[in-house]
mmCIF file of C-alpha atoms in Angstrom:
data_model
loop_
_atom_site.group_PDB
_atom_site.id
_atom_site.type_symbol
_atom_site.label_atom_id
_atom_site.label_comp_id
_atom_site.label_asym_id
_atom_site.label_seq_id
_atom_site.Cartn_x
_atom_site.Cartn_y
_atom_site.Cartn_z
ATOM 1 C CA UNK A 1 1.678 4.996 -22.146
ATOM 2 C CA UNK A 2 1.945 5.137 -18.357
ATOM 3 C CA UNK A 3 -1.833 4.879 -17.928
ATOM 4 C CA UNK A 4 -1.995 1.900 -20.297
ATOM 5 C CA UNK A 5 0.749 0.131 -18.346
ATOM 6 C CA UNK A 6 -1.067 0.808 -15.065
ATOM 7 C CA UNK A 7 -4.320 -0.544 -16.514
ATOM 8 C CA UNK A 8 -2.552 -3.675 -17.820
ATOM 9 C CA UNK A 9 -1.056 -4.223 -14.358
ATOM 10 C CA UNK A 10 -4.540 -3.976 -12.835
ATOM 11 C CA UNK A 11 -3.702 -0.887 -10.809
ATOM 12 C CA UNK A 12 -6.248 1.378 -12.486
ATOM 13 C CA UNK A 13 -9.604 0.821 -14.157
ATOM 14 C CA UNK A 14 -10.507 2.814 -17.253
ATOM 15 C CA UNK A 15 -14.142 3.585 -18.058
ATOM 16 C CA UNK A 16 -15.304 5.247 -21.243
ATOM 17 C CA UNK A 17 -16.693 8.728 -20.674
ATOM 18 C CA UNK A 18 -16.034 8.436 -16.951
ATOM 19 C CA UNK A 19 -12.215 8.439 -16.728
ATOM 20 C CA UNK A 20 -9.579 6.379 -15.000
ATOM 21 C CA UNK A 21 -9.865 5.219 -11.413
ATOM 22 C CA UNK A 22 -7.580 3.502 -8.927
ATOM 23 C CA UNK A 23 -8.466 -0.194 -8.873
ATOM 24 C CA UNK A 24 -9.696 -1.769 -5.658
ATOM 25 C CA UNK A 25 -6.709 -3.128 -3.775
ATOM 26 C CA UNK A 26 -6.365 -6.892 -3.699
ATOM 27 C CA UNK A 27 -5.696 -8.478 -0.350
ATOM 28 C CA UNK A 28 -2.946 -10.665 -1.811
ATOM 29 C CA UNK A 29 -1.737 -9.381 -5.150
ATOM 30 C CA UNK A 30 1.063 -11.184 -6.979
ATOM 31 C CA UNK A 31 4.455 -9.528 -6.748
ATOM 32 C CA UNK A 32 5.057 -7.267 -9.706
ATOM 33 C CA UNK A 33 8.316 -7.705 -11.523
ATOM 34 C CA UNK A 34 10.801 -4.996 -10.695
ATOM 35 C CA UNK A 35 11.616 -3.518 -14.082
ATOM 36 C CA UNK A 36 15.143 -2.943 -15.303
ATOM 37 C CA UNK A 37 14.904 0.619 -16.643
ATOM 38 C CA UNK A 38 17.896 0.126 -18.958
ATOM 39 C CA UNK A 39 16.314 -2.945 -20.566
ATOM 40 C CA UNK A 40 12.979 -1.128 -20.915
ATOM 41 C CA UNK A 41 14.582 1.883 -22.627
ATOM 42 C CA UNK A 42 16.718 -0.252 -24.944
ATOM 43 C CA UNK A 43 13.691 -2.409 -25.845
ATOM 44 C CA UNK A 44 12.081 0.786 -27.158
ATOM 45 C CA UNK A 45 15.099 1.294 -29.426
ATOM 46 C CA UNK A 46 16.494 4.250 -27.486
ATOM 47 C CA UNK A 47 20.020 4.823 -26.224
ATOM 48 C CA UNK A 48 20.222 4.432 -22.446
ATOM 49 C CA UNK A 49 22.551 6.153 -19.978
ATOM 50 C CA UNK A 50 22.694 6.490 -16.197
ATOM 51 C CA UNK A 51 24.238 9.492 -14.471
ATOM 52 C CA UNK A 52 25.126 9.052 -10.801
ATOM 53 C CA UNK A 53 24.672 12.441 -9.140
ATOM 54 C CA UNK A 54 25.378 11.623 -5.494
ATOM 55 C CA UNK A 55 26.664 8.707 -3.450
ATOM 56 C CA UNK A 56 27.155 8.632 0.315
ATOM 57 C CA UNK A 57 27.350 6.123 3.140
ATOM 58 C CA UNK A 58 25.412 7.407 6.114
ATOM 59 C CA UNK A 59 23.474 6.417 9.173
ATOM 60 C CA UNK A 60 19.711 6.293 9.282
ATOM 61 C CA UNK A 61 17.761 9.466 9.975
ATOM 62 C CA UNK A 62 16.571 8.845 13.530
ATOM 63 C CA UNK A 63 13.370 10.785 12.793
ATOM 64 C CA UNK A 64 12.445 8.271 10.059
ATOM 65 C CA UNK A 65 11.273 4.887 11.395
ATOM 66 C CA UNK A 66 11.484 3.474 7.845
ATOM 67 C CA UNK A 67 15.172 4.401 7.575
ATOM 68 C CA UNK A 68 15.962 3.052 11.041
ATOM 69 C CA UNK A 69 14.281 -0.258 10.139
ATOM 70 C CA UNK A 70 16.070 -0.401 6.778
ATOM 71 C CA UNK A 71 19.493 0.267 8.321
ATOM 72 C CA UNK A 72 18.927 -2.429 10.996
ATOM 73 C CA UNK A 73 21.712 -1.026 13.138
ATOM 74 C CA UNK A 74 24.137 -0.580 10.241
ATOM 75 C CA UNK A 75 24.767 2.116 7.623
ATOM 76 C CA UNK A 76 22.853 2.985 4.466
ATOM 77 C CA UNK A 77 24.162 3.688 0.990
ATOM 78 C CA UNK A 78 22.320 6.760 -0.328
ATOM 79 C CA UNK A 79 22.293 7.139 -4.105
ATOM 80 C CA UNK A 80 20.804 9.709 -6.453
ATOM 81 C CA UNK A 81 20.925 9.436 -10.222
ATOM 82 C CA UNK A 82 19.164 10.153 -13.486
ATOM 83 C CA UNK A 83 18.234 7.551 -16.090
ATOM 84 C CA UNK A 84 18.404 8.994 -19.625
ATOM 85 C CA UNK A 85 16.540 7.704 -22.680
ATOM 86 C CA UNK A 86 17.541 8.962 -26.081
ATOM 87 C CA UNK A 87 19.708 11.695 -24.579
ATOM 88 C CA UNK A 88 16.893 13.103 -22.402
ATOM 89 C CA UNK A 89 16.170 12.602 -18.705
ATOM 90 C CA UNK A 90 13.687 9.769 -18.266
ATOM 91 C CA UNK A 91 13.617 9.099 -14.517
ATOM 92 C CA UNK A 92 15.125 10.517 -11.361
ATOM 93 C CA UNK A 93 16.062 7.888 -8.786
ATOM 94 C CA UNK A 94 16.717 8.349 -5.070
ATOM 95 C CA UNK A 95 17.669 5.080 -3.392
ATOM 96 C CA UNK A 96 18.708 3.875 0.054
ATOM 97 C CA UNK A 97 20.305 0.440 0.356
ATOM 98 C CA UNK A 98 20.887 -1.418 3.606
ATOM 99 C CA UNK A 99 24.585 -2.215 3.863
ATOM 100 C CA UNK A 100 23.655 -4.945 6.321
ATOM 101 C CA UNK A 101 21.584 -6.652 3.591
ATOM 102 C CA UNK A 102 23.961 -5.900 0.706
ATOM 103 C CA UNK A 103 27.456 -5.001 1.967
ATOM 104 C CA UNK A 104 29.072 -5.601 -1.447
ATOM 105 C CA UNK A 105 27.122 -2.716 -3.019
ATOM 106 C CA UNK A 106 29.371 -0.219 -1.252
ATOM 107 C CA UNK A 107 32.182 -1.100 -3.707
ATOM 108 C CA UNK A 108 29.960 -1.358 -6.820
ATOM 109 C CA UNK A 109 30.916 0.725 -9.854
ATOM 110 C CA UNK A 110 27.758 2.466 -11.012
ATOM 111 C CA UNK A 111 29.471 3.668 -14.176
ATOM 112 C CA UNK A 112 29.282 0.043 -15.330
ATOM 113 C CA UNK A 113 25.874 -0.971 -13.915
ATOM 114 C CA UNK A 114 22.903 0.878 -12.442
ATOM 115 C CA UNK A 115 22.077 0.431 -8.753
ATOM 116 C CA UNK A 116 18.762 -1.263 -9.584
ATOM 117 C CA UNK A 117 20.372 -3.686 -12.026
ATOM 118 C CA UNK A 118 23.158 -4.439 -9.528
ATOM 119 C CA UNK A 119 20.576 -5.278 -6.863
ATOM 120 C CA UNK A 120 18.551 -7.453 -9.255
ATOM 121 C CA UNK A 121 21.719 -9.436 -10.086
ATOM 122 C CA UNK A 122 23.211 -9.713 -6.590
ATOM 123 C CA UNK A 123 20.508 -9.595 -3.922
ATOM 124 C CA UNK A 124 17.532 -11.927 -3.885
ATOM 125 C CA UNK A 125 14.424 -10.372 -2.384
ATOM 126 C CA UNK A 126 11.429 -12.231 -1.039
ATOM 127 C CA UNK A 127 8.925 -9.403 -0.665
ATOM 128 C CA UNK A 128 8.321 -6.072 -2.359
ATOM 129 C CA UNK A 129 5.901 -3.220 -1.971
ATOM 130 C CA UNK A 130 5.298 -0.659 -4.697
ATOM 131 C CA UNK A 131 3.217 2.479 -4.421
ATOM 132 C CA UNK A 132 2.378 4.505 -7.471
ATOM 133 C CA UNK A 133 1.339 8.135 -7.286
ATOM 134 C CA UNK A 134 1.466 11.401 -9.163
ATOM 135 C CA UNK A 135 3.209 14.592 -8.100
ATOM 136 C CA UNK A 136 3.974 17.970 -9.547
ATOM 137 C CA UNK A 137 7.721 18.407 -9.972
ATOM 138 C CA UNK A 138 9.308 20.712 -7.426
ATOM 139 C CA UNK A 139 12.090 23.062 -8.544
ATOM 140 C CA UNK A 140 14.933 20.571 -7.928
ATOM 141 C CA UNK A 141 13.218 17.571 -9.537
ATOM 142 C CA UNK A 142 12.155 19.711 -12.502
ATOM 143 C CA UNK A 143 15.745 20.891 -12.999
ATOM 144 C CA UNK A 144 17.114 17.328 -12.903
ATOM 145 C CA UNK A 145 14.428 16.019 -15.263
ATOM 146 C CA UNK A 146 14.603 19.045 -17.603
ATOM 147 C CA UNK A 147 10.919 19.840 -16.983
ATOM 148 C CA UNK A 148 8.966 22.927 -16.087
ATOM 149 C CA UNK A 149 8.432 23.336 -12.374
ATOM 150 C CA UNK A 150 4.998 21.936 -11.523
ATOM 151 C CA UNK A 151 4.989 19.449 -14.438
ATOM 152 C CA UNK A 152 3.023 16.262 -13.725
ATOM 153 C CA UNK A 153 5.205 13.252 -12.897
ATOM 154 C CA UNK A 154 4.552 9.597 -12.170
ATOM 155 C CA UNK A 155 6.199 8.370 -8.956
ATOM 156 C CA UNK A 156 7.020 4.799 -7.991
ATOM 157 C CA UNK A 157 8.009 4.243 -4.359
ATOM 158 C CA UNK A 158 9.294 0.736 -3.790
ATOM 159 C CA UNK A 159 10.644 -1.179 -0.823
ATOM 160 C CA UNK A 160 12.089 -4.679 -0.883
ATOM 161 C CA UNK A 161 12.857 -7.187 1.861
ATOM 162 C CA UNK A 162 14.670 -10.489 2.127
ATOM 163 C CA UNK A 163 13.339 -12.793 4.840
ATOM 164 C CA UNK A 164 11.814 -9.850 6.692
ATOM 165 C CA UNK A 165 14.917 -7.640 6.557
ATOM 166 C CA UNK A 166 14.922 -4.477 4.473
ATOM 167 C CA UNK A 167 17.095 -4.427 1.359
ATOM 168 C CA UNK A 168 16.293 -1.165 -0.388
ATOM 169 C CA UNK A 169 13.922 1.760 -0.571
ATOM 170 C CA UNK A 170 13.743 3.697 -3.813
ATOM 171 C CA UNK A 171 11.728 6.588 -5.212
ATOM 172 C CA UNK A 172 11.684 6.898 -8.996
ATOM 173 C CA UNK A 173 10.149 10.003 -10.528
ATOM 174 C CA UNK A 174 9.248 9.726 -14.206
#
């Protein structure tokens, strides 16, 4: 299913008897919609749940230029959670949100709404970058996703900006 979705999005090219290949990058590709995982799971007829595992307000890691740029001199909200579909782990999410770009998120109740859905409802973004890759689950990710260590996983790394200022950086492991 993941490969079909990637092919439909134009990110991979499938060739009979040859395999699947990463599509040539387009200089200016249209912005992909940022999916609402809850809506996607429920559209498949499965029961959705989100479990927030960790939440902390912290400064940027000075050794990470991406974090320093995202924080823009302010703090970051660091979130980790698991999206469940049909009672099973579906995706692990690790997210950093700029409190300068979205100060109201610090008080958000993620028992009522997921971080991604909250951002989609409350913070307009003007630019996004998504990178899709594959990894083998390390011990911690495998434990959280109820997989065998080394299992193949699809990873989506996404960053969003509003008028040139960072809003969020998220890594979702499926």
